Short mmCIF file of C-alpha atoms in Angstrom, two decimals:
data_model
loop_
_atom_site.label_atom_id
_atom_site.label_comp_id
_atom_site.label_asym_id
_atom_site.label_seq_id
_atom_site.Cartn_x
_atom_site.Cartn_y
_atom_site.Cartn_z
CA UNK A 80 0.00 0.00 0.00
CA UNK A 81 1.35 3.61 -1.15
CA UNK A 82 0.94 6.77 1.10
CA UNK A 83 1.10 10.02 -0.19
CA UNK A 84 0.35 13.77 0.77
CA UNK A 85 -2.75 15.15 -0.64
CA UNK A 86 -3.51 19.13 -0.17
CA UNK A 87 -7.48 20.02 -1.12
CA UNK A 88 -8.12 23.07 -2.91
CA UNK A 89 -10.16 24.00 0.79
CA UNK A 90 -6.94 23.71 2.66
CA UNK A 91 -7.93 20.39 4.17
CA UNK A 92 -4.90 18.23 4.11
CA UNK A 93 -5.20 14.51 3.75
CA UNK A 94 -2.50 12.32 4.50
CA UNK A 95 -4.12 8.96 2.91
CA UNK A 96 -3.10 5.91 3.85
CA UNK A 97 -2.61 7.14 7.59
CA UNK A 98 -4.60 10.12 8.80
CA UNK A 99 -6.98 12.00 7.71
CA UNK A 100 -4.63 15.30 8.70
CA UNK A 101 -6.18 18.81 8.31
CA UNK A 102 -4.80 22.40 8.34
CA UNK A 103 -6.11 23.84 11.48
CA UNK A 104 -6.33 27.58 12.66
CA UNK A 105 -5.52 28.73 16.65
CA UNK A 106 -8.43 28.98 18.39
CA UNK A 107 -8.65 30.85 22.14
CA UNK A 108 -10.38 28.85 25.00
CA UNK A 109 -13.29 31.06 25.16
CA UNK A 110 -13.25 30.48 21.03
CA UNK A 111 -13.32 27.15 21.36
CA UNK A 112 -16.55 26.77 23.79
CA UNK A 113 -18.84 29.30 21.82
CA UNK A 114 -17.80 27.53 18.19
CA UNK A 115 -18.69 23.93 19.38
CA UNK A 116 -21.82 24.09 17.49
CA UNK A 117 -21.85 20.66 16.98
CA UNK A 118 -22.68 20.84 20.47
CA UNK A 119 -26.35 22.43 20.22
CA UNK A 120 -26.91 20.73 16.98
CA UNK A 121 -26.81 17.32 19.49
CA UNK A 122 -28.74 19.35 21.95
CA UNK A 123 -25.89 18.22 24.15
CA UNK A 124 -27.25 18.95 27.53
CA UNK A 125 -30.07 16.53 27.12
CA UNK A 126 -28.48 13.72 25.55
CA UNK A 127 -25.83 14.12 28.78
CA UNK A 128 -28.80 13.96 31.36
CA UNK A 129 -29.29 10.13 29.37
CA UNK A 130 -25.86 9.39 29.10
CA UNK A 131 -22.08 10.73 29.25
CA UNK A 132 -20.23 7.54 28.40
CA UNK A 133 -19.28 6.51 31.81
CA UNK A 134 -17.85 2.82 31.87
CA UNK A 135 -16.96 2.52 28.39
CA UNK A 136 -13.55 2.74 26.59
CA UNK A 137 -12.85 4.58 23.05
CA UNK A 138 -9.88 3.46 21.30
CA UNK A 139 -8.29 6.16 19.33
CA UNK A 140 -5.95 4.59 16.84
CA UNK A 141 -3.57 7.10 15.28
CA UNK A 142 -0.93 9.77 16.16
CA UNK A 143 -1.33 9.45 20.04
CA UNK A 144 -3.34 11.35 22.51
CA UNK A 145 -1.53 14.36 25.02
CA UNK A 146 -2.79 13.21 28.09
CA UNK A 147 -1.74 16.63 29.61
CA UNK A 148 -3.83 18.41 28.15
CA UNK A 149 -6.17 20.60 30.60
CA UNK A 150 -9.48 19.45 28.62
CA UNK A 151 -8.14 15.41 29.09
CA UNK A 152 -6.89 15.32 32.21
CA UNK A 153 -7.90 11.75 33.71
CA UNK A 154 -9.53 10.54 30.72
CA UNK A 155 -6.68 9.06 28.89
CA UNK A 156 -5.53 5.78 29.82
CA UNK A 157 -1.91 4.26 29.18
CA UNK A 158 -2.59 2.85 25.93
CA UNK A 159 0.24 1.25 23.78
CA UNK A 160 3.28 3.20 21.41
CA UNK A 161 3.50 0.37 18.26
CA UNK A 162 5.79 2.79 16.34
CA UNK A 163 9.30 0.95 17.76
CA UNK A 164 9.63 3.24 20.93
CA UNK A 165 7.51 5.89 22.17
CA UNK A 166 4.65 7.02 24.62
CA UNK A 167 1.11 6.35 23.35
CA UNK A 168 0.15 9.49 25.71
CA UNK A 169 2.33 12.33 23.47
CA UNK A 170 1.52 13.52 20.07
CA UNK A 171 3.28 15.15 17.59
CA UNK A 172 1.15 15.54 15.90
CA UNK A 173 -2.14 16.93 17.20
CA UNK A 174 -4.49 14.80 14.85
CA UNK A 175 -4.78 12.18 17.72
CA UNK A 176 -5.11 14.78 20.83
CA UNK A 177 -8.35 16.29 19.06
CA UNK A 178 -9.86 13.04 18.16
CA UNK A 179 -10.12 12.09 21.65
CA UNK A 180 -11.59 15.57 22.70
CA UNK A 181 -14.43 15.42 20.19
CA UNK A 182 -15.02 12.06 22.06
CA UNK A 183 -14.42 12.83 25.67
CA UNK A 184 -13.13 16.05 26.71
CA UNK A 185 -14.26 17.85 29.67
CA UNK A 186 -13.09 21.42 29.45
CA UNK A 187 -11.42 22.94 32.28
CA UNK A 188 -11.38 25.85 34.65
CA UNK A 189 -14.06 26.99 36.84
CA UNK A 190 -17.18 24.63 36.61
CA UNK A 191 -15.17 23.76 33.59
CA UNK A 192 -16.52 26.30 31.45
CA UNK A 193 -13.44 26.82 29.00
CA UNK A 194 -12.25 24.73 26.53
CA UNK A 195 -13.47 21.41 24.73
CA UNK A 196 -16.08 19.29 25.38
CA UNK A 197 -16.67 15.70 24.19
CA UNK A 198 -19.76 13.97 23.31
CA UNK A 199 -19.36 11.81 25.26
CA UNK A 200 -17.16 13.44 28.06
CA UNK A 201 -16.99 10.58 30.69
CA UNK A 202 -15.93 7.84 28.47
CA UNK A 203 -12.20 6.71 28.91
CA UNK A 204 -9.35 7.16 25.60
CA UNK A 205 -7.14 4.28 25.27
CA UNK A 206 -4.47 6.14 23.30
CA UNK A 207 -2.75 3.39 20.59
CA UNK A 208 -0.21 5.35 18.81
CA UNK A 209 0.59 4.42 15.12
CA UNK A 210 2.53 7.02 13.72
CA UNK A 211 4.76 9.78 15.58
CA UNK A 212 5.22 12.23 12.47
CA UNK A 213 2.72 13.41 9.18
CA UNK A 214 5.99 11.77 7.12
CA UNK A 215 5.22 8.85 9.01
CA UNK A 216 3.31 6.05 7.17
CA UNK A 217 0.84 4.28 9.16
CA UNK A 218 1.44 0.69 8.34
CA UNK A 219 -1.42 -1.62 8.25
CA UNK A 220 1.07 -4.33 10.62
CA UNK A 221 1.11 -0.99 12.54
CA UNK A 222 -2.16 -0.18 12.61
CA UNK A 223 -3.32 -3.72 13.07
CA UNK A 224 -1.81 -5.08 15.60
CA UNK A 225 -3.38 -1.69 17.84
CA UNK A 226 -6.68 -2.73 16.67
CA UNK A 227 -6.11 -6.15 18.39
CA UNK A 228 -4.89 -4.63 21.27
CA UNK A 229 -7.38 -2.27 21.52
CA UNK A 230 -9.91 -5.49 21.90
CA UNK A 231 -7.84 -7.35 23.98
CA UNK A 232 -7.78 -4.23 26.27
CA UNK A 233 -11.28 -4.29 26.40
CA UNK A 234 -12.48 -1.41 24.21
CA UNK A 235 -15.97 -1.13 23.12
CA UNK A 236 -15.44 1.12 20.07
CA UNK A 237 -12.54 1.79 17.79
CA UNK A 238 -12.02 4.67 16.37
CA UNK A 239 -9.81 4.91 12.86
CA UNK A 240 -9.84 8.68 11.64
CA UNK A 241 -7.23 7.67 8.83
CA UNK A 242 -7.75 5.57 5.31
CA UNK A 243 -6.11 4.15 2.38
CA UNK A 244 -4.33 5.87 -0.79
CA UNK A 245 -6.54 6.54 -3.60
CA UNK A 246 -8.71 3.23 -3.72
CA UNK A 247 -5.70 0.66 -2.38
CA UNK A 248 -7.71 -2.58 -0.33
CA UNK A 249 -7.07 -3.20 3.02
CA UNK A 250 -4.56 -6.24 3.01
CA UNK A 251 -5.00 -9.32 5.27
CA UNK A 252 -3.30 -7.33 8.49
CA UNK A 253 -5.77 -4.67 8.73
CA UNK A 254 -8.77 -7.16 7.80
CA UNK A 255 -7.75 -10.05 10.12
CA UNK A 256 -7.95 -6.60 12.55
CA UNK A 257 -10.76 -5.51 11.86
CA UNK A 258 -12.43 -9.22 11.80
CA UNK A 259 -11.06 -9.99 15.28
CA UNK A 260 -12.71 -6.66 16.22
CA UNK A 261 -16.05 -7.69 15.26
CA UNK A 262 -15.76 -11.23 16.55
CA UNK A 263 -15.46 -9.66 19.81
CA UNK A 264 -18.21 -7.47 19.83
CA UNK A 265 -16.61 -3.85 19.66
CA UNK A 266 -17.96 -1.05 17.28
CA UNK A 267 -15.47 0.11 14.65
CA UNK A 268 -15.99 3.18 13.29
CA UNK A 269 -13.68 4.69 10.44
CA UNK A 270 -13.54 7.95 7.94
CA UNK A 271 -15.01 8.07 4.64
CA UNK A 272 -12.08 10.23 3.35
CA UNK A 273 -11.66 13.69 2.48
CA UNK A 274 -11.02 13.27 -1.25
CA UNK A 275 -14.38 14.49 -2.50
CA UNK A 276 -15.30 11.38 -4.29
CA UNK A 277 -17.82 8.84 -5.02
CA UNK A 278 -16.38 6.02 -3.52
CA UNK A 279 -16.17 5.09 0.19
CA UNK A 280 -11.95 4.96 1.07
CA UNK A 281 -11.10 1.30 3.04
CA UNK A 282 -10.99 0.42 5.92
CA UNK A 283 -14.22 2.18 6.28
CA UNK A 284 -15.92 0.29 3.32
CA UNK A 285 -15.02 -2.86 4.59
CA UNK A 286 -18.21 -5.21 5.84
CA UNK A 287 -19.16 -4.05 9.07
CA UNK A 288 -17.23 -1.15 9.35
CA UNK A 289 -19.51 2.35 10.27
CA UNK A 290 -18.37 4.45 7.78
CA UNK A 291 -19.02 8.13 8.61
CA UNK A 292 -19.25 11.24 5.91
CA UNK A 293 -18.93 14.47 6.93
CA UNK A 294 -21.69 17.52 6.99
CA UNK A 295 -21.77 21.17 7.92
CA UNK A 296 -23.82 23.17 10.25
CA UNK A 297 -27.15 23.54 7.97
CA UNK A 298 -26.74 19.99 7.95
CA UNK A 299 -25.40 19.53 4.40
CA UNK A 300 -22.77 17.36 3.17
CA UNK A 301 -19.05 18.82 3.43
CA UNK A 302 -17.76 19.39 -0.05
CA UNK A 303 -14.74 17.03 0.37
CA UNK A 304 -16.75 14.56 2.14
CA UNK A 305 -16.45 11.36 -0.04
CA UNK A 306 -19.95 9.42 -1.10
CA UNK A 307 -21.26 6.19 -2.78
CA UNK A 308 -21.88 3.16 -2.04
CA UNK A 309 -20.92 1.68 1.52
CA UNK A 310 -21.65 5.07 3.60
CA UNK A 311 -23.47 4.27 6.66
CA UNK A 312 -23.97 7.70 8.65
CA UNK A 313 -22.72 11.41 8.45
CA UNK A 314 -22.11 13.53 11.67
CA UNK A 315 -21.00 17.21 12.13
CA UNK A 316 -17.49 18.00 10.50
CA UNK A 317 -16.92 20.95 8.97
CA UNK A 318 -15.18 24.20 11.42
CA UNK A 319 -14.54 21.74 14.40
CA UNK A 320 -12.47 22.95 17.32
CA UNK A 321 -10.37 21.07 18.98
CA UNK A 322 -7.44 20.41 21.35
CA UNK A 323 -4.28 20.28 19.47
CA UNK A 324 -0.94 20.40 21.76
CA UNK A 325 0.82 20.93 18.70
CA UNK A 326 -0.59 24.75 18.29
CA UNK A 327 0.50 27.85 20.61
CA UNK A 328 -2.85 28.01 22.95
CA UNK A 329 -3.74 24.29 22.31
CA UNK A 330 -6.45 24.41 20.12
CA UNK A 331 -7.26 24.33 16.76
CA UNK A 332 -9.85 24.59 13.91
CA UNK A 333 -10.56 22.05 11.16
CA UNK A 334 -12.74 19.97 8.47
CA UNK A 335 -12.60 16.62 7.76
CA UNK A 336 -14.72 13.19 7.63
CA UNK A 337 -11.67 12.66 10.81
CA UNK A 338 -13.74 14.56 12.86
CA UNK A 339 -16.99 13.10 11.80
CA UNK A 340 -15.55 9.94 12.67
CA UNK A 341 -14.99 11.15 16.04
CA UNK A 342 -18.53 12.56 16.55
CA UNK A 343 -19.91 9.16 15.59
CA UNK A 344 -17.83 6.97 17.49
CA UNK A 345 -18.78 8.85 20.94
CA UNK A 346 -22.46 8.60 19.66
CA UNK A 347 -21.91 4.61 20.02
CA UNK A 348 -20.06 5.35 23.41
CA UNK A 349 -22.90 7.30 24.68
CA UNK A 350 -25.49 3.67 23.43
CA UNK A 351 -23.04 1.45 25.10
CA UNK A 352 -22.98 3.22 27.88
CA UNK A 353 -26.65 3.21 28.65
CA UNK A 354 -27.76 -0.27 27.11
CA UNK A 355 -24.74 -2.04 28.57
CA UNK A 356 -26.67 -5.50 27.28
CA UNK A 357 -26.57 -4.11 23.65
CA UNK A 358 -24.38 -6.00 21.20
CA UNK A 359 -22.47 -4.45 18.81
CA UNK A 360 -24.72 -4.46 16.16
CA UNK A 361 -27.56 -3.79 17.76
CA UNK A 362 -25.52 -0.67 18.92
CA UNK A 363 -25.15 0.29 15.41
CA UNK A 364 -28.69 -0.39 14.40
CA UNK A 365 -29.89 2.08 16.59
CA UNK A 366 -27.54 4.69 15.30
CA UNK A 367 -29.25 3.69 12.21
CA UNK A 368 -32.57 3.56 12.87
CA UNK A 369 -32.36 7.17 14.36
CA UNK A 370 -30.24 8.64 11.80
CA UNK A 371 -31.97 12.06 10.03
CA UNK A 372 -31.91 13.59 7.13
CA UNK A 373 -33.07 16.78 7.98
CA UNK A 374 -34.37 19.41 5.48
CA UNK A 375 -32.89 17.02 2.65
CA UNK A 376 -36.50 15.71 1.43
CA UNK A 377 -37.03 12.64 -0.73
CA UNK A 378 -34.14 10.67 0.52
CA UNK A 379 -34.10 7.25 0.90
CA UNK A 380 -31.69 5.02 3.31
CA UNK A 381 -29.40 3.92 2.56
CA UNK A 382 -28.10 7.45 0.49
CA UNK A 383 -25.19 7.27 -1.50
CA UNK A 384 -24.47 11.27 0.03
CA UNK A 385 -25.71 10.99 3.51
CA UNK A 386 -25.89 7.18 3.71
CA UNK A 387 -28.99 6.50 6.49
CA UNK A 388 -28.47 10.53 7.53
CA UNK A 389 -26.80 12.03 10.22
CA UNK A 390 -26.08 10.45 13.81
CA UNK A 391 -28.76 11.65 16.40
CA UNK A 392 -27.32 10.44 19.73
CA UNK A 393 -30.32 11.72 21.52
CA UNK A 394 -32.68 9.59 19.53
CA UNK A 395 -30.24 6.79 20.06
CA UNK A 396 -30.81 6.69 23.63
CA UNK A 397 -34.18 7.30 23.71
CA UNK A 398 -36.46 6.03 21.28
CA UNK A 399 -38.32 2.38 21.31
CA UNK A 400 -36.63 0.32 19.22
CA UNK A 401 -36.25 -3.19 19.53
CA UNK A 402 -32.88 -4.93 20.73
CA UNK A 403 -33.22 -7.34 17.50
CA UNK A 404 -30.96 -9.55 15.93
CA UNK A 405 -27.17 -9.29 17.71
CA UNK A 406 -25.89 -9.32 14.29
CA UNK A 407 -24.11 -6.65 12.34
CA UNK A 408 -26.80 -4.82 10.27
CA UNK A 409 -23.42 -3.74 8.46
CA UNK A 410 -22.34 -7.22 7.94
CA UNK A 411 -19.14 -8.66 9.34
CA UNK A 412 -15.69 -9.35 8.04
CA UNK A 413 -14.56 -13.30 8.60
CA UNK A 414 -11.51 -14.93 9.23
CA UNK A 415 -10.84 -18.88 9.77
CA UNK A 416 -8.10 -17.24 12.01
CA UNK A 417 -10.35 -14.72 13.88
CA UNK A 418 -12.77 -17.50 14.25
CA UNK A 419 -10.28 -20.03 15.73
CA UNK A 420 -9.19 -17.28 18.19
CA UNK A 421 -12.50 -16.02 19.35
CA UNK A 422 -13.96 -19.64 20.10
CA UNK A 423 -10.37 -20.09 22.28
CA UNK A 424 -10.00 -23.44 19.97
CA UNK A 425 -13.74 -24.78 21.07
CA UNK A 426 -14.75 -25.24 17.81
CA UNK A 427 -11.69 -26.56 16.19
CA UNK A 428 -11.49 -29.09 18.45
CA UNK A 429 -14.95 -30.51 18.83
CA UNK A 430 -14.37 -31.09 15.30
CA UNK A 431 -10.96 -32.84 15.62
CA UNK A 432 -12.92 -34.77 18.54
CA UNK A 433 -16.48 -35.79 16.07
CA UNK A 434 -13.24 -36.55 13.52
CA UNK A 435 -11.52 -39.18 15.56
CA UNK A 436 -14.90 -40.74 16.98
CA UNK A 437 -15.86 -41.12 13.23
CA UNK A 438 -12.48 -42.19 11.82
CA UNK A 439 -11.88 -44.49 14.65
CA UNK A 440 -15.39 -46.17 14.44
CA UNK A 441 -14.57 -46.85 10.71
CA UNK A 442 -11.22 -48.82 11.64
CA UNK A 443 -12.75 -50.74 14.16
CA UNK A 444 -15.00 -51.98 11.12
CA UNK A 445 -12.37 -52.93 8.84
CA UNK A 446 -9.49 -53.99 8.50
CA UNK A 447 -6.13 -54.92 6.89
CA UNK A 448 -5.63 -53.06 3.86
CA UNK A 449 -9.64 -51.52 4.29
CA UNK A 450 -7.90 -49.98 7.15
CA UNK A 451 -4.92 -48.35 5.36
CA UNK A 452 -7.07 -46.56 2.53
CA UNK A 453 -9.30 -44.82 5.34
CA UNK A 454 -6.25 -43.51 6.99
CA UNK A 455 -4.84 -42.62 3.76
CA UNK A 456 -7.91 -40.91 2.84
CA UNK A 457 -8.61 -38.94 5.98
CA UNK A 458 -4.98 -38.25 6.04
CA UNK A 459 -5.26 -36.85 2.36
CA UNK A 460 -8.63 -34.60 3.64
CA UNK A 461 -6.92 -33.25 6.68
CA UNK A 462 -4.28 -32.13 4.65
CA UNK A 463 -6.06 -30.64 2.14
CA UNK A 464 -8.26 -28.84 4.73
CA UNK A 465 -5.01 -27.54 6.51
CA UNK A 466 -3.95 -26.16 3.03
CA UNK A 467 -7.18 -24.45 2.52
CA UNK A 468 -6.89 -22.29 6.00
CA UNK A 469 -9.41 -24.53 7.06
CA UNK A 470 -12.10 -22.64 5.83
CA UNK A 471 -12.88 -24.11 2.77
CA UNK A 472 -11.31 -21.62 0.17
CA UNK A 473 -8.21 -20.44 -0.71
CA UNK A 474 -5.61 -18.04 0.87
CA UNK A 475 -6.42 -16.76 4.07
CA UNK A 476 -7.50 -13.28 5.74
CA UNK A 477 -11.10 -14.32 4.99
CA UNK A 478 -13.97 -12.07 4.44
CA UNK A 479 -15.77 -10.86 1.66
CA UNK A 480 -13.32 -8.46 -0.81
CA UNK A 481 -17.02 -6.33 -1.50
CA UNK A 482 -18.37 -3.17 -0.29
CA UNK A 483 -20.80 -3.86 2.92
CA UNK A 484 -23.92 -4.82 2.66
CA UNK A 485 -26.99 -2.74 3.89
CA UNK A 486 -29.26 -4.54 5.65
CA UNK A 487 -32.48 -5.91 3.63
CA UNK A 488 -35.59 -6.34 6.14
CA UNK A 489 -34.73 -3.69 8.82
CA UNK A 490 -37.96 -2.83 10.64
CA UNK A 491 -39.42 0.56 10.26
CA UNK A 492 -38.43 3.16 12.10
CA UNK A 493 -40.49 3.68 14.87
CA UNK A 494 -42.54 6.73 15.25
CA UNK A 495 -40.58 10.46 17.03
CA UNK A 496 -41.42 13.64 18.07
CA UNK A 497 -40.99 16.28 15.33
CA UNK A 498 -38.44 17.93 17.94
CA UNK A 499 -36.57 14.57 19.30
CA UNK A 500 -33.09 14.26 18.13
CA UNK A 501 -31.20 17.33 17.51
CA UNK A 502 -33.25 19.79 18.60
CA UNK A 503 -33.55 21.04 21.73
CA UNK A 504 -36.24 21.62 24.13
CA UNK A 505 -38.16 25.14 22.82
CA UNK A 506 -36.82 28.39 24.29
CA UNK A 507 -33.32 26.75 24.82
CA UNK A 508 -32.01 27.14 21.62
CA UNK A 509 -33.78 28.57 18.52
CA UNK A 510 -34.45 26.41 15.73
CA UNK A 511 -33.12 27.76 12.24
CA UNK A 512 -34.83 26.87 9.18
CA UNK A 513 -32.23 23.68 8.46
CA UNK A 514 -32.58 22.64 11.89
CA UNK A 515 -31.46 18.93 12.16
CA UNK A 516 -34.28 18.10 13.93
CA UNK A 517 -36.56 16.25 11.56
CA UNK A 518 -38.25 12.36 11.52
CA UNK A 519 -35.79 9.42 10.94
CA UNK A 520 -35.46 9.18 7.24
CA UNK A 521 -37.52 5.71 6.04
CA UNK A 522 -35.81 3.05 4.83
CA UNK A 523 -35.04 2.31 1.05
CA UNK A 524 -35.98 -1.59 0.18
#
């Protein structure tokens, strides 16, 4: 896979392949708490009284997180440096840093009143650090390895703010990842790109993968935002402050489908949090099934520009919906070697176990040179099978090479307020005409 540096006619710079880097401006503290209007747009205060994210981890793969920073203080844990030497709680970069305060800062100062604040600002940030530099290239057997980790540590959503070059796949590393992610039951959510174009950048088009576009305050899409086939939601991207050690006053201002990612991935924080019992797909279904598409009329999920519309955490937490099926409505990624991990050898075994009963009862049948061609035989299968990855096909990593798979039969979406979701209550904060506050959009067959 090829990395390059990619500069947008907008400014936003895209370093594909790792991060999804952009330019950023210095913001003041003060700044920074009157331009988080990604804040109100979530009508923040009540989706807090349901839920803050307490007791669930956010992995934030990618240039590290600056644990010292004012607005992160006690919210980062150690986390893991897989760049040959490092701390996971420093970055050079900044890219990392503001990820994990769109997910769970908590401002500072008196009553904390100045700087940023998350989403979902009690959640923890397991810093896994993947690149120290923007030169840096961020390695899928970098990157991959972090995404185990980030399971093994018990993370309950991943969050990858970076992609691949210009269309490259996602090579058995980052899959066999991704697929041990999912077999574990943790949310993986992952940028659509910033290129502009209509196709979805991997990993975030990979099967079960919430891919997340990027849209601007009147809830329309960000011009650089990339669309097609594979998008799953869009959340608030466009002017998004920031911590960002890396400028004077330690904040910043920037667009991207990076920061979109973020937003989304503390909206599934926020659902694990309160509906602890919630699998990982039934997490995701209910960002789903209470995604908007605001004043955009006609639309029909999935949308190839807003794909099922734009994450309403509030809804999330509080309308009726129906645990359903613990499957990925997304699909899921598979892996003979994911599988054989996640069952702990259960599986592989039993079958070793039904093998031998069967093989054995046939020799106790037969005998003399009956008895050499089953062995030969079984010997010949077992072989073969071993050859095969065990799973029947060829070559191994597993998984389906397509774009994922919207779900076919998803129930309707159950009947909201005209103000639930992104509005807030009336009087609190006045509703323009693009408000995001609008009826789930219905589903496309």
């Amino acid at each position: 896979m090829s990395f390059k540096r990619v500069w947008s006619a907008t400014g936003v710079v895209a370093l594909t392949g790792a991060l999804l880097l952009t330019t950023a401006s210095t913001a003041s503290a003060d700044y920074v708490r009157d331009q988080q209007w990604a804040l109100n747009a979530f009508a923040a205060d009540d989706v807090w009284a349901e839920s803050q994210g307490q007791g669930v981890t956010v992995a934030v793969v990618d240039s590290g997180v600056d644990a010292s920073h004012p607005d992160l203080s006690g919210q980062v844990l150690a986390g893991k440096d897989f760049t040959g030497g490092g701390n996971a709680r420093e970055d050079l970069v900044g890219h990392g840093t503001k990820m994990a305060s769109i997910i769970a800062g908590h401002g500072h100062g008196s009553g904390n009143d100045s700087g940023v604040v998350g989403l979902a600002p009690k959640a923890k940030i397991l810093p896994l650090r993947t690149l120290q530099t923007r030169n840096d290239k961020n390695l899928e057997e970098t990157w991959g390895p972090a995404v185990r980790y980030a399971v093994d540590q018990g993370a309950k959503v991943i969050n990858l703010s970076f992609g691949s070059d210009g269309g490259s796949k996602t090579t058995s590393d980052g899959r066999e990842a991704i697929a041990y992610a999912q077999a574990h039951d943790v949310v993986v959510v992952a940028a659509a790109g910033n290129e502009g174009i209509g196709s979805v950048i991997e990993p975030a088009a990979l099967p079960g993968v919430v891919s997340v576009g990027a849209v601007d305050e009147k809830a329309n899409l960000w011009t650089d935002s990339n669309t097609g086939k594979g998008l799953t939601l869009t959340a608030p991207g466009v002017e998004i402050v920031g911590a960002n050690s890396t400028m004077s006053n330690g904040y910043g201002e920037s667009s991207g489908t990076s920061e979109a990612t973020a937003y989304a991935s503390a909206a599934a924080a926020l659902v694990r949090s309160k509906y602890p019992d919630l699998s990982a797909g039934q997490v995701i279904n209910r960002l789903i099934k209470t995604a908007t598409f605001a004043h955009h009329k006609g639309l029909k999920a999935p949308d190839e520009e807003y794909g099922y519309g734009i994450v309403r955490p509030y809804s999330a937490l509080t309308m009726d919906i129906p645990a359903g099926s613990k499957k990925n409505p997304l699909g899921q990624l598979q892996s003979s070697s994911v599988s054989s991990q996640s069952s702990k050898g259960t599986d592989s075994s039993t079958q070793a176990k039904k093998k031998k009963k069967s093989s054995s009862g046939s020799l106790l049948l037969i005998g003399g040179i009956a008895a050499v061609v089953v062995i030969g035989a079984i010997a010949f299968v077992v072989i073969r099978s071993r050859r095969n990855g065990g799973s029947g096909g060829p070559g191994s990593g597993g998984g389906s090479p397509q774009h994922p798979t919207y779900p076919s039969a998803q129930q309707p979406y159950p009947n909201s307020a005209p103000n639930q979701g992104y509005s807030t209550p009336p009087g609190q904060f006045p509703q323009p005409p693009n408000s995001y506050s609008q009826q789930p959009p219905h589903q496309g067959q």
